[in-house]
Short mmCIF file of C-alpha atoms and ligand atoms in Angstrom, two decimals:
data_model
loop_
_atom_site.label_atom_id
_atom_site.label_comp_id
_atom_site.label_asym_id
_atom_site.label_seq_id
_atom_site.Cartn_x
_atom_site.Cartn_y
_atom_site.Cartn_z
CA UNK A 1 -11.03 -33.37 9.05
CA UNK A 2 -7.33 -32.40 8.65
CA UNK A 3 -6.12 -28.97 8.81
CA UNK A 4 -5.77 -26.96 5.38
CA UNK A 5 -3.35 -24.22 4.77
CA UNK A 6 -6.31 -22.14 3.56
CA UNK A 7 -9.70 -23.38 3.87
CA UNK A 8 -12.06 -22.40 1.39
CA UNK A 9 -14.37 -25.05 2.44
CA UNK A 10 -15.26 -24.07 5.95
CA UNK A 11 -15.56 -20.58 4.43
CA UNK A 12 -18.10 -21.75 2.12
CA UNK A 13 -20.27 -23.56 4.20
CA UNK A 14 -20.54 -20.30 5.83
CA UNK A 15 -21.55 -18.28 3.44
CA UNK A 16 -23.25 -20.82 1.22
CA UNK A 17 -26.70 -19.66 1.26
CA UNK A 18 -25.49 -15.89 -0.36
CA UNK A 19 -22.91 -17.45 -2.80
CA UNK A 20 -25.28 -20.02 -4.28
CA UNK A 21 -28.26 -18.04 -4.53
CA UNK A 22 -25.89 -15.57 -6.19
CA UNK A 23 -24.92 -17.96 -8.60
CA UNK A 24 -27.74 -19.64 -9.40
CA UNK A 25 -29.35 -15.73 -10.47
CA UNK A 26 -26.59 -15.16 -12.69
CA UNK A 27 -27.92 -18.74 -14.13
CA UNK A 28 -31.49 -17.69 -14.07
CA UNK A 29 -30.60 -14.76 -16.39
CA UNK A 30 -27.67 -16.81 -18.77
CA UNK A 31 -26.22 -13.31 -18.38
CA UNK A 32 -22.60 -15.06 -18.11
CA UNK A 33 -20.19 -12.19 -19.35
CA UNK A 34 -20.66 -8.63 -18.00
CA UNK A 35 -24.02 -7.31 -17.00
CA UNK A 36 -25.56 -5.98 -13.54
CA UNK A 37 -23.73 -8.09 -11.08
CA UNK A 38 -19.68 -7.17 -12.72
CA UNK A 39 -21.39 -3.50 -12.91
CA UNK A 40 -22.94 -3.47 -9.06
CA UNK A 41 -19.37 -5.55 -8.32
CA UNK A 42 -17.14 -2.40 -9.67
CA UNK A 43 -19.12 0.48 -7.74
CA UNK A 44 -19.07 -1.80 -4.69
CA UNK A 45 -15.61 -1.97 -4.70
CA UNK A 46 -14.55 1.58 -5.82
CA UNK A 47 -16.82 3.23 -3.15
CA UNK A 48 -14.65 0.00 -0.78
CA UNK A 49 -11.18 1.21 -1.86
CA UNK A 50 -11.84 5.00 -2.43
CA UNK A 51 -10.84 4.59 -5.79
CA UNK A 52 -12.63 6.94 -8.68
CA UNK A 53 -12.73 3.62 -11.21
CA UNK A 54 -13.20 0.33 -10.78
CA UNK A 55 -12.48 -1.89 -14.01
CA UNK A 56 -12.79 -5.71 -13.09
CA UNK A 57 -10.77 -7.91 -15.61
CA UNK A 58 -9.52 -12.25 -15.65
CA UNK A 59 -7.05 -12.29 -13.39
CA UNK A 60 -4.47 -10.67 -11.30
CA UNK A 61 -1.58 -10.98 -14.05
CA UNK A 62 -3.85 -9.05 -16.79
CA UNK A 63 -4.44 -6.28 -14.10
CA UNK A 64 -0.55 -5.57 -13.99
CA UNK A 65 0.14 -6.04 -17.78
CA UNK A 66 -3.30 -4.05 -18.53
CA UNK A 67 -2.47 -1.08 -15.96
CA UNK A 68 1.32 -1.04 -17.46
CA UNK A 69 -0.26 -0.45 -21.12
CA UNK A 70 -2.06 2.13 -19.95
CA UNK A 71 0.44 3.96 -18.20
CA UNK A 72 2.63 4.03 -20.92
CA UNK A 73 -0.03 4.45 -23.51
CA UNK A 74 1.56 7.84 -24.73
CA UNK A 75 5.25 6.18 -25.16
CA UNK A 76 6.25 4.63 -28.59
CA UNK A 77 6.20 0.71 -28.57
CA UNK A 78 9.92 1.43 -29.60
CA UNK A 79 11.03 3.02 -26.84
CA UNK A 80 9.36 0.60 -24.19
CA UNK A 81 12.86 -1.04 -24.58
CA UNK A 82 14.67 1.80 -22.83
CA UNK A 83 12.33 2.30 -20.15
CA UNK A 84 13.36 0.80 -16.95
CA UNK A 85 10.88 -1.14 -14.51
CA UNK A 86 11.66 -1.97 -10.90
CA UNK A 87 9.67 -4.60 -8.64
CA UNK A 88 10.74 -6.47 -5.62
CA UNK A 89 13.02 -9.17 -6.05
CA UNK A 90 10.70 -11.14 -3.11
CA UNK A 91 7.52 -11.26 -5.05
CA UNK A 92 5.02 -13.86 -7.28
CA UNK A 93 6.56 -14.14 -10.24
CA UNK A 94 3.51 -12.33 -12.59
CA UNK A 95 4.98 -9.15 -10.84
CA UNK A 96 8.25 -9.21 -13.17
CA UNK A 97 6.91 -11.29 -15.63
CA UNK A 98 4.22 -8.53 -16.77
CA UNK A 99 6.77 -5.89 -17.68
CA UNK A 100 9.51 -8.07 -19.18
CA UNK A 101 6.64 -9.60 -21.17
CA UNK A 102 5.36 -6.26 -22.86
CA UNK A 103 9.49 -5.62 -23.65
CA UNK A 104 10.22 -3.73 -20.82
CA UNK A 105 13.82 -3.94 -18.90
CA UNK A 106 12.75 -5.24 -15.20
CA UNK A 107 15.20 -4.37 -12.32
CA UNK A 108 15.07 -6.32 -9.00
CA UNK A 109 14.46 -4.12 -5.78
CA UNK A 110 15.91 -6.06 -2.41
CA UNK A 111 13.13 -6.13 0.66
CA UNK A 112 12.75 -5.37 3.98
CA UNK A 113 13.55 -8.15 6.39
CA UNK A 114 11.05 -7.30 8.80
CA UNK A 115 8.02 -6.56 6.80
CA UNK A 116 9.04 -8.62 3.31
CA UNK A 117 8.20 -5.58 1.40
CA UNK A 118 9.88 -3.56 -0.99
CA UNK A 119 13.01 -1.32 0.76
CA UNK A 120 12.97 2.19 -0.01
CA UNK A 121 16.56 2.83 0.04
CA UNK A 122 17.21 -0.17 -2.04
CA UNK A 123 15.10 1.37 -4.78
CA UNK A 124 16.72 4.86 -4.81
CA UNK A 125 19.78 2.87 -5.04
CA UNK A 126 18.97 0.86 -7.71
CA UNK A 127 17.47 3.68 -9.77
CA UNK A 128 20.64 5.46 -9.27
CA UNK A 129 22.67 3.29 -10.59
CA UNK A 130 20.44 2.69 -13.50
CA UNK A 131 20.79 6.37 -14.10
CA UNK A 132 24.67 6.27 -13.78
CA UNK A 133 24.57 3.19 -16.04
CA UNK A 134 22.59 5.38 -18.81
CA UNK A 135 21.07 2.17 -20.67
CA UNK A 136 17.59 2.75 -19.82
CA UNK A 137 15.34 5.15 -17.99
CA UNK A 138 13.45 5.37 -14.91
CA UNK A 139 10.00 5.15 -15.65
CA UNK A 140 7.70 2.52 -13.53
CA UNK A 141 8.03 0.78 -10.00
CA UNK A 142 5.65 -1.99 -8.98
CA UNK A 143 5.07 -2.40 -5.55
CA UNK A 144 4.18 -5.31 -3.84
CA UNK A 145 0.96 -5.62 -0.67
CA UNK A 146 3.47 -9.42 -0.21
CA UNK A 147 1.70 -11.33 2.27
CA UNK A 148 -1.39 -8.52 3.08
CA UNK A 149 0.65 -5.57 4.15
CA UNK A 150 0.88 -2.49 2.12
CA UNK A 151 4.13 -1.47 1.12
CA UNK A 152 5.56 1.95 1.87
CA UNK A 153 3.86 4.17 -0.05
CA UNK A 154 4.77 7.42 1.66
CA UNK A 155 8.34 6.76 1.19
CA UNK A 156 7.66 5.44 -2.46
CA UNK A 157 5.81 8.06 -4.22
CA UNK A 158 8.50 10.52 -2.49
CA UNK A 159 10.77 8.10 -5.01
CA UNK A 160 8.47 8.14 -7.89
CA UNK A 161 7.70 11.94 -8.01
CA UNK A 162 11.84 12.87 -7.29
CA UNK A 163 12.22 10.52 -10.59
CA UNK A 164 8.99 11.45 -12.52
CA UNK A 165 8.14 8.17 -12.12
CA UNK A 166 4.71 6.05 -12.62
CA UNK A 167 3.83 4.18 -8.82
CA UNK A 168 1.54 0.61 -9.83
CA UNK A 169 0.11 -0.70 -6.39
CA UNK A 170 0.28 -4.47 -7.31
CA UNK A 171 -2.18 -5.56 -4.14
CA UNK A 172 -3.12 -9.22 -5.21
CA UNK A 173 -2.64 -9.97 -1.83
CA UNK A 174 -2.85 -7.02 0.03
CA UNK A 175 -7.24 -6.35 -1.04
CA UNK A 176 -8.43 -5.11 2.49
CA UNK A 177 -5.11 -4.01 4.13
CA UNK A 178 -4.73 -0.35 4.66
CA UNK A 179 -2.43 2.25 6.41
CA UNK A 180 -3.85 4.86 8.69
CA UNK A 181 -7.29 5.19 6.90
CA UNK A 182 -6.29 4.72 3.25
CA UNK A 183 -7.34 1.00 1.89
CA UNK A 184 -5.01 -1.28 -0.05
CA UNK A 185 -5.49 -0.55 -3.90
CA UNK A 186 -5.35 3.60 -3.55
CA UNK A 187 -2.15 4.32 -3.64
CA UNK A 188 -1.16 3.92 -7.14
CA UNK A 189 -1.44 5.78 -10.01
CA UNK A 190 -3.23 2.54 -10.81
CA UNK A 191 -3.93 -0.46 -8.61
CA UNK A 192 -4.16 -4.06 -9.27
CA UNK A 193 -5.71 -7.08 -7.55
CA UNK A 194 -6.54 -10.37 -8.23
CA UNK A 195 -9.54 -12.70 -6.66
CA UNK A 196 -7.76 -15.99 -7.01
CA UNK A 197 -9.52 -18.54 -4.72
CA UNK A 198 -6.47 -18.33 -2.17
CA UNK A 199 -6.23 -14.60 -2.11
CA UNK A 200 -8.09 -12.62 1.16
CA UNK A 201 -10.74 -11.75 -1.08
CA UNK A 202 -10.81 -14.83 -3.42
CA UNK A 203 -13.48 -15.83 -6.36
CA UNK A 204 -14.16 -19.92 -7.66
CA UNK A 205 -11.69 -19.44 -10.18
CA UNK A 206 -9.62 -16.54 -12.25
CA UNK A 207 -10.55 -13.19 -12.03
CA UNK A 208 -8.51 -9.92 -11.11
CA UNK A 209 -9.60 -5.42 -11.04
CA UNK A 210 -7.88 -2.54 -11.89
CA UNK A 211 -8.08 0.58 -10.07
CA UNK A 212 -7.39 4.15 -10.41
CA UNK A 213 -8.18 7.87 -10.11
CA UNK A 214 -7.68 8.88 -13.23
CA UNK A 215 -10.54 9.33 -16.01
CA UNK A 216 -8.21 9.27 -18.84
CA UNK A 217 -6.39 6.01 -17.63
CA UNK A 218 -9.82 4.47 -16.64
CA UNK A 219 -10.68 4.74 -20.49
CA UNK A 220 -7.60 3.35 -21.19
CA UNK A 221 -7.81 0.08 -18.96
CA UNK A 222 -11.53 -0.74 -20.27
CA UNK A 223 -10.22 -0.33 -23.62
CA UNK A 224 -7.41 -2.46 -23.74
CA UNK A 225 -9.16 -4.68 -21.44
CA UNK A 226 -11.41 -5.68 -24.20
CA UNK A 227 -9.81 -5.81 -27.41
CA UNK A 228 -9.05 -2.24 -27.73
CA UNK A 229 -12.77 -1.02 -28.18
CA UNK A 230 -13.83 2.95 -28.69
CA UNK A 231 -14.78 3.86 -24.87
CA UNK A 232 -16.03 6.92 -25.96
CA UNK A 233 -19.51 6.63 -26.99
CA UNK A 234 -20.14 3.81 -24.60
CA UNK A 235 -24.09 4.28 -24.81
CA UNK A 236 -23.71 3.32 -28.76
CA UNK A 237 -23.71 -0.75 -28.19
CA UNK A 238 -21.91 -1.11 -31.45
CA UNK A 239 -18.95 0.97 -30.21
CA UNK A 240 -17.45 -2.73 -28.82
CA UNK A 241 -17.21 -3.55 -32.78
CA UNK A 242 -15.06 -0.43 -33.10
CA UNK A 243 -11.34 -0.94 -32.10
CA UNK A 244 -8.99 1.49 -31.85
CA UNK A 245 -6.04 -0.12 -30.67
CA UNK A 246 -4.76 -3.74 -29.68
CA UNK A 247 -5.78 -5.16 -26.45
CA UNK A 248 -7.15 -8.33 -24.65
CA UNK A 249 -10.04 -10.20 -23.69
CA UNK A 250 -9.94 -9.89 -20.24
CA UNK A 251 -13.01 -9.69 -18.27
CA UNK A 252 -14.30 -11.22 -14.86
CA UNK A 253 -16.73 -13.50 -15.46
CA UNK A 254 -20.24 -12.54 -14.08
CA UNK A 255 -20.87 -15.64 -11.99
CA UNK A 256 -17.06 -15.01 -10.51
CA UNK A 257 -18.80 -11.61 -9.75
CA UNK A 258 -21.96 -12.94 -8.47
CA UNK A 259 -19.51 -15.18 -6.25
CA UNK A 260 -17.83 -11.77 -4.88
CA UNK A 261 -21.00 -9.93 -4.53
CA UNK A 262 -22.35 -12.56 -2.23
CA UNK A 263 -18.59 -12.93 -0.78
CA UNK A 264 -17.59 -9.46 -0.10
CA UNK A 265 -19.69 -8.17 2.86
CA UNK A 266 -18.33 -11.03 4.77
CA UNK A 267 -14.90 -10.27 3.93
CA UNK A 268 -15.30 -6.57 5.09
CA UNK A 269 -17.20 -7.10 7.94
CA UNK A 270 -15.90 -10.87 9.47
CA UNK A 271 -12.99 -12.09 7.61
CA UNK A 272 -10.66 -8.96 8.30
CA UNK A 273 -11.20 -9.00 11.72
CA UNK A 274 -11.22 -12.60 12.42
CA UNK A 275 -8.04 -13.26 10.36
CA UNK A 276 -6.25 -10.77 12.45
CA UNK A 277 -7.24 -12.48 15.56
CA UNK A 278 -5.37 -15.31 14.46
CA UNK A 279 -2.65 -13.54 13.27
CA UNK A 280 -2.21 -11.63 16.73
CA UNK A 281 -2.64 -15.66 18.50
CA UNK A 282 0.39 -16.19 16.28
CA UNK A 283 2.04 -13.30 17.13
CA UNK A 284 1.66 -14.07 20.91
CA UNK A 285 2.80 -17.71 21.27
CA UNK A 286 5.49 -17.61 19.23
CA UNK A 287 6.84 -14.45 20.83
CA UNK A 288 9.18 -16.58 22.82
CA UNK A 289 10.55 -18.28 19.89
CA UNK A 290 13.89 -18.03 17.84
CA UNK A 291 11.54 -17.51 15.06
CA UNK A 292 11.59 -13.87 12.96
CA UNK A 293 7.56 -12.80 12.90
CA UNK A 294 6.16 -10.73 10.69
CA UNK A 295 6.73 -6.93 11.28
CA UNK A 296 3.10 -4.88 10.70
CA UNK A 297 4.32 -0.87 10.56
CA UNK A 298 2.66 1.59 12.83
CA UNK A 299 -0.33 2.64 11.48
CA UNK A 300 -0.81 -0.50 9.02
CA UNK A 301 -3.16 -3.09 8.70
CA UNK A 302 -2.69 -6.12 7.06
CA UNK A 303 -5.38 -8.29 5.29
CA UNK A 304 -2.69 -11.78 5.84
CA UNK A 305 -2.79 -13.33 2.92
CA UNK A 306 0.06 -15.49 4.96
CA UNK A 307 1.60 -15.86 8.26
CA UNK A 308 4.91 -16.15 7.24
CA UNK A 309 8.31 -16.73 9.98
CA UNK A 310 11.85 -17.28 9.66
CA UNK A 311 13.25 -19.96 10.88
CA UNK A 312 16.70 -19.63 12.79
CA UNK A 313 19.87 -20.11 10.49
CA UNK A 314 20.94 -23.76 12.06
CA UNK A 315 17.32 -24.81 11.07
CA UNK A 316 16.44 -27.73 8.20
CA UNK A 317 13.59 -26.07 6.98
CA UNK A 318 12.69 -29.45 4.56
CA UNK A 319 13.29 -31.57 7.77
CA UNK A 320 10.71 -28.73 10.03
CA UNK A 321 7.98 -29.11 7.09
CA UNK A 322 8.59 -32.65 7.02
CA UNK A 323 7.39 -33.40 10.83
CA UNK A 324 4.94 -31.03 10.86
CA UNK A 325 3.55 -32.44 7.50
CA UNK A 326 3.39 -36.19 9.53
CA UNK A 327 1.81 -34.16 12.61
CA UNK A 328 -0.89 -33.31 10.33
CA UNK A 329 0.45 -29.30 9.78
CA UNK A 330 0.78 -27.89 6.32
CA UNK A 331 2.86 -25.49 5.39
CA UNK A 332 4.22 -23.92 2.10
CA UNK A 333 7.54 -22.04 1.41
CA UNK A 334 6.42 -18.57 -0.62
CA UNK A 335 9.17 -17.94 -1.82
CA UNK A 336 11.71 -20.28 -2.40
CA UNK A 337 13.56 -18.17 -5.41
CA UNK A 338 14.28 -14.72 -6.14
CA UNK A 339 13.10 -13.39 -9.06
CA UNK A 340 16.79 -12.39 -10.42
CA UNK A 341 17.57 -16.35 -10.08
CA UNK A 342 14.37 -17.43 -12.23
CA UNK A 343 15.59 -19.12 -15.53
CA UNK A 344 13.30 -16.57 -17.48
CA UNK A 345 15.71 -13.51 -15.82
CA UNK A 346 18.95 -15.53 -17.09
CA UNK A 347 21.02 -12.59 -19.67
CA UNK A 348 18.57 -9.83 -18.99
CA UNK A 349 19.50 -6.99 -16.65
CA UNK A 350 17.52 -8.17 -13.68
CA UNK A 351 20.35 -11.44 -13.63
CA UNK A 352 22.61 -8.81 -12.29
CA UNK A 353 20.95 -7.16 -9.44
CA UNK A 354 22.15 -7.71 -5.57
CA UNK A 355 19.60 -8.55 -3.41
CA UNK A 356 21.23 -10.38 -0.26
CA UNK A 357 18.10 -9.70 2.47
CA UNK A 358 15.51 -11.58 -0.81
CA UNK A 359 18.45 -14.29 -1.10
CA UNK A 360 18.33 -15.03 2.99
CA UNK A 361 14.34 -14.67 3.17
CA UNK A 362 14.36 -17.04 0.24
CA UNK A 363 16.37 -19.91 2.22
CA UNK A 364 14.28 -19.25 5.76
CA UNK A 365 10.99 -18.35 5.32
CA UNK A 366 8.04 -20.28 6.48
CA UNK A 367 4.38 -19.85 5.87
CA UNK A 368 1.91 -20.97 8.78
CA UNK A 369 -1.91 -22.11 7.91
CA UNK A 370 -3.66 -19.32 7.98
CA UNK A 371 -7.46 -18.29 7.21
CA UNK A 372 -10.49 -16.30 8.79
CA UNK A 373 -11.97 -19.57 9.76
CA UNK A 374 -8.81 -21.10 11.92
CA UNK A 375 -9.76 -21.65 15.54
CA UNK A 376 -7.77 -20.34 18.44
CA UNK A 377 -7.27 -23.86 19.48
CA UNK A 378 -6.02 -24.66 16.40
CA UNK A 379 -3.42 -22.04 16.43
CA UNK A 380 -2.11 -23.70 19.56
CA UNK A 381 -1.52 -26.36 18.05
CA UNK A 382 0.19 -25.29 15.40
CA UNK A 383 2.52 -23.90 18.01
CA UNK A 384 3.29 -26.23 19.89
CA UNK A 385 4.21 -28.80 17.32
CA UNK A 386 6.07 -26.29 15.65
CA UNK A 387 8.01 -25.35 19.08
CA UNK A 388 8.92 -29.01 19.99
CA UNK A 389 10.12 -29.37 16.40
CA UNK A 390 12.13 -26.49 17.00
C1 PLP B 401 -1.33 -13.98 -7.18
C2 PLP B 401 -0.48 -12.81 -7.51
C3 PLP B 401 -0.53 -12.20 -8.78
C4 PLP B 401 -1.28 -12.78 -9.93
O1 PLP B 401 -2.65 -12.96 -9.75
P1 PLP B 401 -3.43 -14.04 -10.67
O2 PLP B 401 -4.87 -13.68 -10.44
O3 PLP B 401 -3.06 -15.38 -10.17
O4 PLP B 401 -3.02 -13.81 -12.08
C5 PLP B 401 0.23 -11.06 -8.99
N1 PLP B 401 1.02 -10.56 -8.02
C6 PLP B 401 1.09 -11.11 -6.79
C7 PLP B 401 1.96 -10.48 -5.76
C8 PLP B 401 0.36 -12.27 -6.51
O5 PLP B 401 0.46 -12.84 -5.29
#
């Protein structure tokens, strides 16, 4: 069979006897929205992330726009206009498209050419010229786990308390990485994911969680999750019927949890480890390579939602995809635009921001197949073709 970029199918016929029976008990009960399995799914992975709340919602892009409601909950709709909201410029586009969505002026943040994450210094820069500017204020950054490392959160919430500024952890693809001992999806005030069949820890089809510490912005997020409803007199059943502000209908679905129930254990205890064996195969044959790899900080682990390399300047990166695409190779360019070029940016203030290492990743970067279930031998030859294209 040929190679896939991310094979979900070898990873379900390994697991195929948890995930269907998991599925077909959901069934059994025609439980299909909430109920035991999203409940047992949420302390699962709270006691996982050493997060106080777990609230699962649809999808990744709901988590951000659902944990940015709640942190500004106590802000006037009005005002959301004025308050300024920084994400990386390198990034899926949901990241800036939650925040400019709910009215919010987004700023681009330039990255790190080594790690792809968000640069420090390029955010105190950018929030200090913001503040010079005096058009909006401060209020929000979203960083980005891009690719399955965290970002820098020391050196952000430094940032974000010098500012009195709100830190969002958006970790769609950074579930399972951590730094020293603290897990991916801790180290915001609130913390999104998503379980999109590609991600490290993926579902069969949407579906996303929220996390955080805090009681009062727990409340919040299952709230406004689900159409605004009273959260506090949860043991009344008709409290759902009561709403007491405007929100969504955005839940996971409880076979999508039954899937993730029966999915996670193998994620924790195989799929980390065995993903980061191929990553370190990569990291060894293609040490002697004009390639750029992947920079993993001391004390991080990443969860490699890619492999991603950049090719040498004098490179066609179209013609390198090309011959590896005949040699039976896929590979995807994530990503080939930054988010200050996107036609939905054009006249806001995000058009205007300087990001020259996003605008050089964007032209060089190349993602390699990667997945828990890739063979060793595989990985070879994935090298070699790529080094006699090269
Ligand atoms: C995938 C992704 C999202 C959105 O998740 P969905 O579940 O697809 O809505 C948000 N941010 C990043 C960085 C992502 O990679």
């Amino acid at each position: 069979m040929s190679m896939q970029f991310r094979d979900l199918k070898r990873q379900y016929e390994h697991i195929k006897g948890a995930v269907d029976s998991s599925i077909q008990s959901v069934i059994d009960c025609a439980a299909f929205i909430s109920g035991s399995p999203v409940k047992n799914l949420e302390i699962t992975l709270a006691s996982y992330t050493g997060s106080k709340h777990c609230i699962n919602c649809g999808n990744g892009t709901d988590a951000i726009t659902i944990a940015l409601r709640a942190l500004l909950d106590d802000i006037p709709r009005e005002q959301w206009k004025d308050r300024a909201v920084f994400v990386p410029d390198f990034t899926f586009f949901s990241t800036g498209e939650c925040p400019a969505e709910l009215g919010l002026p987004v700023y681009f943040v330039d990255v790190r050419r080594d790690t792809y994450n968000m640069d420090p210094e390029a955010l105190q820069d950018t929030i200090e010229r913001v503040i010079k500017e005096k058009q909006h204020k401060p209020s929000v950054v979203i960083a980005v786990d891009l690719f399955g490392q965290p970002a820098e959160y020391d050196k952000l919430r430094v940032i974000c308390d010098k500012y009195d500024m709100k830190l969002i952890e958006d970790a769609a693809q950074g579930f399972g990485g951590r730094i020293n001992d603290k897990l991916a999806c801790s180290f915001g005030d609130i913390s999104t994911t998503s379980f999109f069949p590609a991600k490290p820890l993926g579902c069969y089809g949407d579906g996303g969680a929220i996390f955080t510490d805090d009681d009062r912005y727990a409340d919040l997020i299952r709230s406004i999750a689900v159409h605004g409803k009273d959260t506090s007199n949860l043991s009344d059943p008709m409290s759902k019927y009561n709403n007491v502000r405007i929100g969504y209908n955005s839940r996971l679905d409880t076979i999508q949890a039954g899937v993730l129930n029966a999915k996670f254990p193998v994620f924790r205890d195989e799929e980390l480890s065995s993903v980061n064996r191929v990553a370190e195969k990569y990291n060894s044959l293609l040490s002697d390579t004009s390639l750029g790899l992947p920079k993993i900080l001391d004390g991080c682990y990443s969860s490699w939602a890619q492999y991603t390399v950049q090719l040498p300047e004098d490179v066609d990166r179209d013609a390198v995809q090309e011959k590896l695409k005949t040699d039976g190779i896929p590979t995807m360019v994530y990503y080939k635009k930054p988010m200050h070029k996107q036609e939905a940016f054009r006249n806001t203030v995000g058009e205007n921001c300087l990001c020259p290492v996003t605008e050089e990743l964007c032209e060089r970067v190349l993602c390699l197949p990667i997945h828990p279930y890739l063979e060793q031998s595989e990985v070879e030859m994935v090298c070699g073709k790529l080094k006699r294209v090269l």
